[in-house]
Coordinates of C-alpha atoms and ligand atoms in Angstrom, one line a residue:
Chain E
X65 CA 46.2 47.2 -21.9
X66 CA 44.6 50.1 -20.1
X67 CA 43.5 51.9 -23.2
X68 CA 39.8 51.5 -22.4
X69 CA 38.4 53.4 -19.5
X70 CA 35.9 51.8 -17.2
X71 CA 32.6 53.5 -16.2
X72 CA 33.6 54.0 -12.6
X73 CA 37.2 54.8 -13.2
X74 CA 38.5 51.5 -11.8
X75 CA 41.3 50.0 -13.9
X76 CA 41.1 46.9 -16.1
X77 CA 43.9 45.4 -14.0
X78 CA 41.9 45.9 -10.8
X79 CA 38.8 44.3 -12.4
X80 CA 41.0 41.4 -13.5
X81 CA 42.2 40.9 -10.0
X82 CA 38.6 41.0 -8.8
X83 CA 37.6 38.4 -11.4
X84 CA 40.4 36.1 -10.3
X85 CA 39.3 36.5 -6.7
X86 CA 35.7 35.7 -7.7
X87 CA 37.0 32.5 -9.4
X88 CA 38.8 31.6 -6.2
X89 CA 35.6 32.2 -4.2
X90 CA 33.7 30.0 -6.7
X91 CA 36.0 27.1 -6.2
X92 CA 36.1 27.5 -2.4
X93 CA 32.3 27.6 -2.3
X94 CA 31.9 24.5 -4.5
X95 CA 34.6 22.3 -3.1
X96 CA 32.5 21.2 -0.1
X97 CA 29.4 19.8 -1.7
X98 CA 30.1 20.2 -5.5
X99 CA 28.4 22.9 -7.5
X100 CA 28.2 24.9 -10.7
X101 CA 31.9 25.7 -10.6
X102 CA 32.5 25.7 -14.4
X103 CA 29.9 28.3 -15.0
X104 CA 31.1 30.4 -12.0
X105 CA 34.6 30.6 -13.1
X106 CA 33.6 31.3 -16.8
X107 CA 31.3 34.1 -15.7
X108 CA 33.8 35.8 -13.3
X109 CA 34.9 38.5 -15.7
X110 CA 31.3 39.4 -16.4
X111 CA 30.6 39.5 -12.7
X112 CA 33.6 41.6 -11.9
X113 CA 32.7 44.1 -14.7
X114 CA 29.0 44.2 -13.8
X115 CA 29.2 44.4 -10.0
X116 CA 32.5 46.4 -9.7
X117 CA 32.1 48.8 -12.5
X118 CA 28.9 48.8 -14.6
X119 CA 26.2 48.8 -11.9
X120 CA 26.3 52.1 -10.1
X121 CA 26.1 52.1 -6.3
X122 CA 22.9 53.5 -4.7
X123 CA 24.7 55.2 -1.9
X124 CA 23.0 52.9 0.6
X125 CA 25.4 49.9 0.3
X126 CA 23.6 48.4 -2.7
X127 CA 23.2 48.9 -6.4
X128 CA 21.2 51.6 -8.2
X129 CA 21.1 49.6 -11.4
X130 CA 19.3 46.3 -11.5
X131 CA 20.4 42.8 -12.2
X132 CA 18.1 39.9 -12.9
X133 CA 19.7 36.5 -12.8
X134 CA 17.5 34.2 -15.0
X135 CA 19.7 31.1 -14.9
X136 CA 19.2 30.2 -11.3
X137 CA 22.2 27.9 -10.9
X138 CA 24.5 30.8 -12.1
X139 CA 23.9 32.2 -8.6
X140 CA 27.3 30.8 -8.0
X141 CA 28.6 33.8 -10.0
X142 CA 26.7 36.3 -7.9
X143 CA 27.7 34.6 -4.7
X144 CA 31.4 34.7 -5.7
X145 CA 31.1 38.4 -6.6
X146 CA 29.0 39.5 -3.6
X147 CA 31.4 37.7 -1.3
X148 CA 34.2 39.8 -2.8
X149 CA 32.1 43.0 -2.3
X150 CA 31.4 42.1 1.3
X151 CA 27.7 41.5 0.9
X152 CA 28.0 37.8 1.7
X153 CA 30.3 35.9 4.1
X154 CA 32.3 33.1 2.6
X155 CA 31.7 31.0 5.7
X156 CA 27.9 31.2 5.0
X157 CA 28.4 30.5 1.3
X158 CA 30.4 27.4 1.9
X159 CA 27.3 25.8 3.4
X160 CA 25.6 26.0 0.0
X161 CA 23.7 22.8 -0.8
X162 CA 24.1 21.4 2.7
X163 CA 21.0 20.2 4.5
X164 CA 19.5 23.1 6.6
X165 CA 21.6 25.8 5.0
X166 CA 19.9 29.0 4.1
X167 CA 22.2 29.5 1.1
X168 CA 20.2 28.2 -1.8
X169 CA 22.0 26.9 -4.8
X170 CA 19.3 28.5 -6.9
X171 CA 17.9 31.3 -4.7
X172 CA 14.3 32.5 -4.1
X173 CA 13.1 36.0 -4.9
X174 CA 14.1 38.6 -2.3
X175 CA 17.4 37.1 -1.1
X176 CA 20.0 39.9 -1.5
X177 CA 21.2 39.9 -5.1
X178 CA 18.3 37.9 -6.4
X179 CA 15.3 39.7 -7.7
X180 CA 13.5 36.7 -9.1
X181 CA 13.1 33.0 -8.3
X182 CA 15.1 31.6 -11.2
X183 CA 15.3 27.8 -10.8
X184 CA 12.6 27.3 -13.4
X185 CA 14.6 28.4 -16.4
X186 CA 13.7 30.8 -19.1
X187 CA 11.7 33.3 -17.0
X188 CA 14.2 36.1 -16.5
X189 CA 14.2 37.8 -19.9
X190 CA 10.6 38.8 -19.7
X191 CA 10.7 39.7 -16.0
X192 CA 13.7 41.9 -16.8
X193 CA 11.8 43.4 -19.7
X194 CA 8.8 44.1 -17.5
X195 CA 11.0 45.7 -14.9
X196 CA 12.7 47.8 -17.6
X197 CA 9.3 48.9 -18.9
X198 CA 8.3 49.9 -15.4
X199 CA 11.5 51.8 -14.6
X200 CA 11.2 53.7 -17.9
X201 CA 7.6 54.6 -17.2
X202 CA 8.7 56.0 -13.8
X203 CA 11.3 58.2 -15.5
X204 CA 14.1 56.3 -13.7
X205 CA 17.4 56.1 -15.5
X206 CA 18.4 52.8 -13.8
X207 CA 19.5 50.2 -16.2
X208 CA 18.4 46.5 -16.1
X209 CA 20.8 43.7 -16.8
X210 CA 19.7 40.1 -17.2
X211 CA 21.9 37.1 -17.5
X212 CA 20.6 33.9 -19.1
X213 CA 22.1 30.9 -20.8
X214 CA 22.1 29.1 -24.2
X215 CA 20.1 26.3 -22.7
X216 CA 17.4 28.9 -21.8
X217 CA 17.3 30.0 -25.4
X218 CA 15.4 26.8 -26.0
X219 CA 12.5 28.0 -23.9
X220 CA 9.7 29.9 -25.7
X221 CA 9.3 32.4 -22.8
X222 CA 12.7 33.8 -23.5
X223 CA 11.7 34.8 -27.0
X224 CA 8.4 36.1 -25.9
X225 CA 10.3 38.4 -23.6
X226 CA 12.7 39.4 -26.3
X227 CA 9.9 40.2 -28.6
X228 CA 8.3 42.4 -26.0
X229 CA 11.6 44.2 -25.3
X230 CA 12.3 44.8 -28.9
X231 CA 8.7 46.0 -29.6
X232 CA 8.9 48.4 -26.6
X233 CA 12.4 49.5 -27.6
X234 CA 13.6 49.1 -24.1
X235 CA 17.0 50.7 -24.4
X236 CA 17.5 50.5 -20.6
X237 CA 17.7 46.8 -20.9
X238 CA 20.8 44.7 -21.5
X239 CA 20.7 40.9 -22.0
X240 CA 23.9 39.0 -21.3
X241 CA 23.8 35.5 -22.8
X242 CA 26.1 32.9 -21.4
X243 CA 26.5 31.1 -24.7
X244 CA 28.8 28.4 -23.4
X245 CA 27.7 25.5 -25.7
X246 CA 26.8 23.5 -22.7
X247 CA 23.6 22.4 -21.1
X248 CA 22.6 19.7 -18.7
X249 CA 23.3 16.7 -20.9
X250 CA 26.0 17.9 -23.3
X251 CA 26.8 20.4 -26.0
X252 CA 24.0 22.7 -26.9
X253 CA 25.0 22.5 -30.5
X254 CA 24.4 18.8 -30.5
X255 CA 21.2 18.7 -28.4
X256 CA 19.4 21.6 -30.0
X257 CA 21.4 24.3 -31.6
X258 CA 20.4 27.9 -30.7
X259 CA 22.6 29.5 -33.3
X260 CA 22.8 32.1 -34.8
X261 CA 22.2 33.7 -31.5
X262 CA 23.2 37.2 -32.5
X263 CA 21.2 37.2 -35.6
X264 CA 18.1 36.0 -33.8
X265 CA 18.3 38.8 -31.3
X266 CA 18.9 41.3 -34.1
X267 CA 15.7 40.0 -35.8
X268 CA 13.9 40.6 -32.5
X269 CA 15.0 44.3 -32.5
X270 CA 18.2 44.2 -30.5
X271 CA 21.5 45.7 -31.1
X272 CA 24.0 42.9 -30.4
X273 CA 27.6 42.3 -29.8
X274 CA 29.3 38.9 -29.7
X275 CA 32.3 38.6 -27.5
X276 CA 34.2 35.9 -25.6
X277 CA 32.9 37.2 -22.3
X278 CA 36.1 36.5 -20.5
X279 CA 38.0 39.7 -21.4
X280 CA 37.4 42.6 -19.0
X281 CA 38.4 45.0 -21.8
X282 CA 35.9 43.5 -24.2
X283 CA 33.2 43.6 -21.6
X284 CA 33.8 47.2 -20.7
X285 CA 33.5 48.0 -24.4
X286 CA 30.3 46.0 -24.8
X287 CA 28.7 47.6 -21.7
X288 CA 29.6 51.1 -23.1
X289 CA 28.1 50.2 -26.4
X290 CA 24.9 49.0 -24.6
X291 CA 24.6 52.3 -22.7
X292 CA 25.2 54.3 -25.9
X293 CA 22.4 52.4 -27.6
X294 CA 19.4 54.6 -27.0
X295 CA 16.7 53.3 -29.4
X296 CA 16.6 49.6 -28.7
X297 CA 17.6 46.9 -26.2
X298 CA 21.0 45.4 -26.2
X299 CA 22.1 41.8 -26.2
X300 CA 25.7 40.8 -25.4
X301 CA 26.3 37.3 -26.6
X302 CA 29.2 35.8 -24.6
X303 CA 30.8 32.7 -26.1
X304 CA 32.3 31.6 -22.8
X305 CA 34.2 28.4 -22.1
X306 CA 32.9 26.6 -19.0
X307 CA 36.4 25.8 -17.8
X308 CA 37.9 29.2 -18.6
X309 CA 41.3 29.6 -17.1
X310 CA 41.0 26.5 -14.9
X311 CA 42.5 23.4 -16.4
X312 CA 41.1 20.9 -13.8
X313 CA 37.5 21.9 -14.8
X314 CA 38.1 21.3 -18.5
X315 CA 38.6 17.6 -17.8
X316 CA 34.9 17.3 -16.9
X317 CA 33.7 18.5 -20.4
X318 CA 31.2 18.2 -22.0
X319 CA 29.4 17.0 -18.8
X320 CA 30.6 19.9 -16.7
X321 CA 27.2 21.3 -16.1
X322 CA 27.4 20.2 -12.4
X323 CA 30.8 19.6 -11.0
X324 CA 30.6 16.9 -8.4
X325 CA 32.6 17.2 -5.3
X326 CA 35.0 14.4 -6.3
X327 CA 35.2 15.2 -10.0
X328 CA 38.0 17.6 -9.9
X329 CA 41.1 18.4 -7.9
X330 CA 40.0 21.6 -6.2
X331 CA 43.4 22.3 -4.7
X332 CA 45.0 22.4 -8.2
X333 CA 42.4 24.8 -9.4
X334 CA 42.8 27.1 -6.4
X335 CA 46.6 27.0 -6.8
X336 CA 46.3 28.0 -10.5
X337 CA 44.1 30.9 -9.5
X338 CA 46.4 31.9 -6.7
X339 CA 49.3 32.0 -9.1
X340 CA 47.2 34.2 -11.4
X341 CA 46.3 36.6 -8.5
X342 CA 50.0 36.8 -7.6
X343 CA 51.0 37.6 -11.2
X344 CA 48.3 40.3 -11.5
X345 CA 49.1 41.9 -8.2
X346 CA 52.8 42.0 -9.1
X347 CA 51.7 43.9 -12.3
X348 CA 49.9 46.3 -10.1
X349 CA 52.9 47.2 -8.0
X350 CA 55.1 47.7 -11.1
Chain M
X112 CA -27.5 41.4 1.7
X113 CA -29.2 40.5 -1.6
X114 CA -30.9 43.1 -3.8
X115 CA -34.6 42.7 -4.1
X116 CA -37.0 43.4 -7.0
X117 CA -36.3 43.0 -10.7
X118 CA -32.9 41.7 -11.5
X119 CA -30.6 44.1 -13.3
X120 CA -27.5 43.3 -15.3
X121 CA -24.2 44.9 -15.8
X122 CA -23.2 44.6 -19.5
X123 CA -19.4 45.1 -18.9
X124 CA -18.4 44.9 -15.3
X125 CA -14.7 44.8 -15.7
X126 CA -14.6 47.8 -18.0
X127 CA -15.9 49.9 -15.2
X128 CA -14.0 48.2 -12.5
X129 CA -10.7 48.4 -14.2
X130 CA -11.3 52.0 -15.3
X131 CA -12.4 53.2 -11.8
X132 CA -9.4 51.4 -10.2
X133 CA -6.9 52.9 -12.7
X134 CA -8.4 56.3 -12.4
X135 CA -8.1 56.1 -8.6
X136 CA -4.6 54.5 -8.5
X137 CA -2.0 55.5 -11.0
X138 CA 0.2 52.7 -9.9
X139 CA -2.1 50.0 -11.3
X140 CA -1.2 48.6 -14.8
X141 CA -3.7 46.4 -16.6
X142 CA -1.9 43.8 -18.9
X143 CA -3.5 42.0 -21.8
X144 CA -2.5 39.3 -24.1
X145 CA -4.3 40.3 -27.2
X146 CA -7.7 39.8 -25.5
X147 CA -8.3 43.2 -24.1
X148 CA -11.6 43.5 -26.0
X149 CA -12.6 40.0 -24.9
X150 CA -11.9 40.7 -21.3
X151 CA -13.7 44.1 -21.6
X152 CA -10.6 46.2 -21.0
X153 CA -11.8 49.0 -23.3
X154 CA -11.9 52.3 -21.4
X155 CA -8.5 51.8 -19.7
X156 CA -6.9 51.0 -23.1
X157 CA -8.5 54.0 -24.8
X158 CA -8.6 56.6 -22.1
X159 CA -5.7 55.6 -19.8
X160 CA -3.3 54.1 -22.3
X161 CA -0.3 54.7 -20.0
X162 CA -1.9 52.1 -17.6
X163 CA -2.4 49.5 -20.2
X164 CA 0.2 47.1 -21.6
X165 CA -0.4 44.5 -24.2
X166 CA 2.2 41.7 -24.5
X167 CA 0.7 40.0 -27.5
X168 CA -0.8 36.5 -27.5
X169 CA 1.8 35.1 -25.2
X170 CA 0.5 34.1 -21.8
X171 CA 3.8 33.0 -20.2
X172 CA 5.0 36.5 -21.2
X173 CA 1.8 38.1 -19.8
X174 CA 2.6 36.8 -16.3
X175 CA 6.3 37.1 -16.4
X176 CA 6.3 40.6 -17.7
X177 CA 3.6 41.4 -15.1
X178 CA 5.9 40.0 -12.4
X179 CA 8.7 42.3 -13.7
X180 CA 6.3 45.3 -13.7
X181 CA 5.5 44.4 -10.1
X182 CA 9.2 44.4 -9.2
X183 CA 9.4 47.9 -10.8
X184 CA 6.9 49.2 -8.2
X185 CA 3.6 49.0 -10.0
X186 CA 0.6 46.7 -9.3
X187 CA 0.1 44.6 -12.4
X188 CA -3.3 43.1 -13.1
X189 CA -2.8 40.5 -15.8
X190 CA -6.0 39.6 -17.7
X191 CA -6.7 36.7 -20.0
X192 CA -9.1 33.8 -20.4
X193 CA -9.0 31.6 -17.3
X194 CA -7.8 28.6 -19.3
X195 CA -4.7 30.2 -20.7
X196 CA -3.7 32.3 -17.7
X197 CA -3.6 29.2 -15.5
X198 CA -2.9 26.2 -17.8
X199 CA -0.5 27.8 -20.3
X200 CA 1.3 29.9 -17.8
X201 CA 0.9 28.0 -14.5
X202 CA 4.6 27.9 -13.8
X203 CA 5.0 31.7 -14.4
X204 CA 2.0 32.3 -12.1
X205 CA 3.5 30.2 -9.4
X206 CA 7.2 31.0 -9.7
X207 CA 7.3 34.6 -11.1
X208 CA 4.2 36.0 -9.4
X209 CA 3.9 33.7 -6.4
X210 CA 7.2 33.3 -4.7
X211 CA 8.0 36.8 -3.6
X212 CA 5.9 37.2 -0.5
X213 CA 4.8 35.3 2.6
X214 CA 5.8 32.5 4.8
X215 CA 8.6 30.3 3.3
X216 CA 9.8 33.0 1.0
X217 CA 12.3 35.7 1.7
X218 CA 9.8 38.5 2.6
X219 CA 6.7 39.0 4.6
X220 CA 5.5 41.8 2.3
X221 CA 6.6 41.3 -1.3
X222 CA 5.2 42.8 -4.5
X223 CA 1.5 42.5 -5.4
X224 CA 0.7 40.4 -8.4
X225 CA -2.8 39.9 -9.7
X226 CA -4.2 37.6 -12.4
X227 CA -7.8 37.7 -13.5
X228 CA -9.1 34.7 -15.5
X229 CA -12.2 35.4 -17.6
X230 CA -14.9 33.0 -18.9
X231 CA -14.0 30.3 -16.4
X232 CA -15.6 26.9 -16.5
X233 CA -18.6 26.6 -18.8
X234 CA -18.9 30.4 -19.0
X235 CA -16.9 29.8 -22.2
X236 CA -18.8 28.2 -25.1
X237 CA -15.8 26.5 -26.8
X238 CA -15.5 23.1 -25.2
X239 CA -12.3 21.6 -23.7
X240 CA -9.6 24.1 -24.8
X241 CA -11.4 27.2 -23.7
X242 CA -13.1 25.9 -20.6
X243 CA -11.0 26.2 -17.4
X244 CA -12.6 23.5 -15.2
X245 CA -9.5 23.1 -13.0
X246 CA -8.2 26.6 -12.4
X247 CA -9.4 26.9 -8.9
X248 CA -7.7 23.7 -7.9
X249 CA -4.5 24.6 -9.7
X250 CA -4.2 28.0 -8.1
X251 CA -5.3 27.0 -4.6
X252 CA -2.4 24.6 -4.5
X253 CA 0.0 27.5 -4.6
X254 CA 1.2 28.4 -1.1
X255 CA 0.4 32.0 0.1
X256 CA -1.8 32.7 -3.0
X257 CA -5.3 34.1 -2.6
X258 CA -8.1 32.7 -4.9
X259 CA -11.4 34.5 -5.3
X260 CA -14.4 33.4 -7.3
X261 CA -16.8 36.3 -7.1
X262 CA -20.6 35.9 -7.8
X263 CA -21.5 39.2 -9.4
X264 CA -20.2 42.5 -10.4
X265 CA -20.4 43.9 -6.8
X266 CA -18.4 41.0 -5.5
X267 CA -15.9 41.2 -8.4
X268 CA -15.3 44.9 -7.8
X269 CA -14.7 44.3 -4.1
X270 CA -12.4 41.4 -4.8
X271 CA -10.2 43.5 -7.0
X272 CA -10.1 46.3 -4.4
X273 CA -9.0 43.8 -1.8
X274 CA -6.4 42.3 -4.1
X275 CA -4.6 45.5 -4.8
X276 CA -4.1 46.0 -1.0
X277 CA -2.6 42.5 -0.6
X278 CA 1.1 41.4 -1.2
X279 CA 1.7 38.3 -3.2
X280 CA -0.3 36.5 -5.8
X281 CA -4.1 36.9 -6.1
X282 CA -6.1 35.0 -8.7
X283 CA -9.6 36.2 -9.4
X284 CA -12.2 34.6 -11.7
X285 CA -13.7 37.3 -13.8
X286 CA -17.2 38.0 -15.1
X287 CA -17.7 39.1 -18.7
X288 CA -20.8 40.4 -20.4
X289 CA -24.3 40.6 -18.9
X290 CA -23.6 40.0 -15.3
X291 CA -26.4 40.1 -12.8
X292 CA -26.3 42.5 -9.9
X293 CA -27.2 40.3 -6.9
X294 CA -25.5 41.6 -3.8
X295 CA -26.6 44.9 -2.4
X296 CA -23.6 47.2 -2.3
X297 CA -25.1 49.0 0.7
X298 CA -25.1 45.9 2.8
X299 CA -22.4 43.7 1.4
X300 CA -18.8 44.3 2.5
X301 CA -16.2 42.0 1.0
X302 CA -13.5 40.7 3.3
X303 CA -10.9 38.2 2.1
X304 CA -11.8 34.8 3.6
X305 CA -15.3 35.8 4.7
X306 CA -18.3 33.7 3.8
X307 CA -21.8 35.1 3.2
X308 CA -25.1 33.5 4.2
X309 CA -27.5 34.4 1.4
X310 CA -30.4 32.3 2.7
X311 CA -31.0 31.2 6.3
X312 CA -32.7 27.9 7.0
X313 CA -32.0 24.4 8.2
X314 CA -31.8 20.9 6.8
X315 CA -29.9 21.1 3.6
X316 CA -26.9 23.5 3.6
X317 CA -25.9 24.7 0.1
X318 CA -22.4 26.0 -0.4
X319 CA -21.6 27.8 -3.7
X320 CA -19.0 30.1 -5.3
X321 CA -18.6 32.3 -8.3
X322 CA -21.1 31.9 -11.2
X323 CA -22.5 28.9 -9.4
X324 CA -23.6 31.1 -6.5
X325 CA -26.0 32.6 -9.1
X326 CA -27.2 29.2 -10.1
X327 CA -27.6 28.2 -6.5
X328 CA -29.7 31.3 -5.9
X329 CA -31.9 30.4 -8.8
X330 CA -32.3 26.9 -7.4
X331 CA -32.9 28.3 -3.9
X332 CA -35.8 30.4 -5.2
X333 CA -37.4 27.3 -6.6
X334 CA -36.8 25.4 -3.4
X335 CA -38.3 28.2 -1.4
X336 CA -41.4 28.0 -3.6
X337 CA -41.6 24.3 -2.9
X338 CA -41.1 24.7 0.8
X339 CA -37.8 22.8 0.9
X340 CA -36.0 24.0 4.0
X341 CA -32.3 25.0 3.2
X342 CA -29.6 27.5 3.7
X343 CA -27.2 29.0 1.1
X344 CA -23.6 30.1 1.9
X345 CA -21.7 32.0 -0.7
X346 CA -17.9 31.4 -0.5
X347 CA -16.0 33.8 -2.7
X348 CA -12.7 33.2 -1.1
X349 CA -11.4 29.8 -2.0
X350 CA -8.0 30.6 -0.5
X351 CA -7.3 31.5 2.3
X352 CA -10.4 29.6 3.0
X353 CA -12.4 30.3 6.2
X354 CA -12.4 26.8 7.6
X355 CA -14.3 27.7 10.8
X356 CA -17.2 29.4 9.0
X357 CA -17.4 26.5 6.5
X358 CA -17.3 23.9 9.2
X359 CA -19.8 25.7 11.4
X360 CA -22.2 26.0 8.5
X361 CA -21.7 22.4 7.4
X362 CA -22.2 20.9 10.9
X363 CA -25.4 23.0 11.4
X364 CA -27.0 21.1 8.6
X365 CA -27.7 17.4 8.2
X366 CA -26.7 17.3 4.5
X367 CA -24.4 19.6 2.5
X368 CA -24.5 20.3 -1.2
X369 CA -21.7 22.2 -3.0
X370 CA -22.2 23.9 -6.3
X371 CA -19.4 25.2 -8.5
X372 CA -18.6 26.3 -12.0
X373 CA -15.6 24.0 -11.9
X374 CA -15.0 20.3 -11.9
X375 CA -16.0 18.7 -8.6
X376 CA -12.4 17.4 -8.3
X377 CA -10.0 19.9 -6.6
X378 CA -12.5 22.8 -6.5
X379 CA -15.0 24.0 -3.9
X380 CA -16.6 20.6 -3.3
X381 CA -13.2 19.0 -2.6
X382 CA -12.3 21.9 -0.4
X383 CA -15.5 21.6 1.7
X384 CA -15.0 17.8 1.9
X385 CA -11.4 18.3 3.1
X386 CA -12.5 20.8 5.8
X387 CA -15.4 18.6 7.0
X388 CA -13.4 15.4 7.1
X389 CA -10.6 17.1 9.0
X390 CA -13.1 17.8 11.8
X391 CA -14.6 14.3 11.4
X392 CA -18.1 12.9 11.8
X393 CA -19.8 15.6 9.7
X394 CA -22.7 15.5 7.3
X395 CA -22.7 13.8 4.0
X396 CA -21.5 16.1 1.2
X397 CA -22.8 16.0 -2.4
X398 CA -20.7 17.8 -4.9
X399 CA -22.4 19.4 -7.9
X400 CA -20.6 21.1 -10.7
X401 CA -18.7 19.9 -13.7
X402 CA -17.8 16.3 -13.7
X403 CA -14.3 15.0 -14.3
X404 CA -15.3 14.5 -18.0
X405 CA -15.1 16.9 -20.9
X406 CA -18.0 19.2 -20.7
X407 CA -20.0 20.0 -23.9
X408 CA -19.7 23.4 -25.7
X409 CA -22.5 25.8 -26.5
X410 CA -24.4 28.5 -24.8
X411 CA -24.3 28.6 -21.0
X412 CA -28.0 27.6 -20.6
X413 CA -27.5 24.7 -22.9
X414 CA -24.3 23.4 -21.1
X415 CA -25.9 23.9 -17.7
X416 CA -28.9 21.8 -18.8
X417 CA -26.7 19.1 -20.2
X418 CA -24.8 18.9 -16.9
X419 CA -27.9 19.1 -14.7
X420 CA -26.9 22.5 -13.5
X421 CA -29.9 24.5 -14.7
X422 CA -32.1 25.9 -12.0
X423 CA -34.9 23.3 -12.3
X424 CA -32.6 20.3 -12.3
X425 CA -30.4 21.6 -9.5
X426 CA -33.6 22.2 -7.4
X427 CA -34.8 18.8 -8.2
X428 CA -31.5 17.2 -7.3
X429 CA -31.3 19.1 -4.0
X430 CA -35.0 18.3 -3.2
X431 CA -34.2 14.6 -3.8
X432 CA -31.5 14.8 -1.2
X433 CA -33.8 16.5 1.3
X434 CA -36.2 13.6 1.2
Ligands
LIG135 C1 12.1 25.0 -17.1 C2 13.3 24.1 -16.7 N1 13.4 23.0 -17.4 C3 14.5 22.1 -17.1 C4 15.3 22.4 -16.0 C5 16.4 21.4 -15.6 N2 17.7 22.0 -16.0 C6 18.5 22.6 -15.1 S1 19.8 23.2 -15.9 C7 19.4 22.7 -17.4 C8 20.2 23.0 -18.6 C9 20.3 24.5 -18.8 O1 21.2 24.8 -19.8 P1 22.3 26.0 -19.4 O2 21.7 26.9 -18.5 O3 22.8 26.5 -20.7 O4 23.3 25.1 -18.6 P2 24.8 25.4 -18.3 O5 25.5 26.2 -19.4 O6 24.8 26.2 -17.0 O7 25.4 24.1 -18.1 C10 18.2 22.0 -17.3 C11 17.6 21.3 -18.5 C12 15.1 23.6 -15.3 N3 15.8 23.9 -14.2 N4 14.1 24.4 -15.7
LIG136 MG1 24.8 26.7 -21.2

């Protein structure tokens, strides 16, 4: 299991524990007002790998590498992770979506962890590419990661950005595609298929890797591959499942885009995660 | 404030402005969307290629890549025709470039984002699709944005110099090709939000912006010859607009005429009417500019004549109001 070394030296097991805790945070944040719980839990392994291993610390309490969240509502993933890292307080995050709360469901540029205003979908990939271009020009070796979704792949601006990144050979840029076959009104494959996603990015000049996106070991591998790719940008296509690991969320499929407060039994989900955390922590002490 | 004597023309104002700015500031990047030549970005492209970035004919990309470049510590100046940079990419202008700075956002001083729209209004010969007759209205609706419609190459240069010092989104209407030198650089100092009295008089108060300030000056010359008393106020800054100076000017005249290279709906005329009606009891305002109808195509003199915006007709229309 621990055959693959992480970038920072943290073990796979530790990252799996972090991922489970992020899932727990996601459900705790969403249970009050409802939220994008299905995406949050499915992206937890990506978040754990990215925030707790791949992105290097800047020595000032933040990150040296950059993360652009394009799919605004996936902020739930960032919130879950940055609560675990201590950058956000769960008490604050639980007010998400409530009248008067400063915790935006889809945040505005400049809030910690959010470099762009991302509620208008499809605008992250080219902003990330512009940022990567600027950092390369400065001689910085910071890497830029950008998370966006299969729904966003239907937006032209995404492909304009990808074309620019490919043309400029931005090898400091890594796209992470949440290819969950879900969008607002149903399955992406039925509404407007975006496949074959990997071949499309390859045609735009990317090196790609297609993974489940829910295995820390696979993610570590993919990030390593991305870093080792020095002549072109990288796209990690993650075929995530919106309910990953949490049975109660699966029941809302295919309309799990937004999980209403009363749609699922939150306690059941949290109990499932707690059992998982207990199991993983027991493994740690062995 | 105005130059006197024979009018001279600047054949490529932005070529010099962009080159001088980039030579002075290595943190400025000029972005193009396959229209570098048509926006007169030639010297920067050839002589300072590190400071030029072409994103192809993709205007949404132009503004979103620019916003990313800004987040990487540079000052992007995105250039394109006014019609595409606003209409095609309005959401990118507002959301990617316009939400990182100022009241209601998360920062007081966020990155600087500049967009320059060339051949605005009827300065473009190709009717409807190439004529941005609504860009001022669109961009002035964006909170915290600055919107500048300069009248000549001196004003244009100064507007860009001000924009690079300002956080947040600034939209500037560009001038391309033979552009008259009207303001005297020795006497004119641009300040964001300042208005400029080009002619002092009483009776009719003319308020103009951008290309239309040139037209207003031409009409003013004819009115002077005919002894029609009037004043002329040039308002380059559409946003943040100087309400006090515009109200003071308007209330000092018994009739106000606005002239703009933009439709009279949502542009300068609307703006002046909003300001004057907020005070209440002001003079009557007559808005001249493009109607809310599709304008014809063709050369600028032809279109102006068709719309009653040539110097003779403008002077006649204003004189008619004075009587
Ligand atoms: C430009 C834009 N168009 C439409 C919307 C409304 N909208 C919000 S989410 C969404 C579906 C997006 O698909 P995806 O991100 O794949 O959804 P998820 O997998 O998170 O369910 C839509 C159409 C939007 N926010 N922005
Ligand atoms: Mg999706």
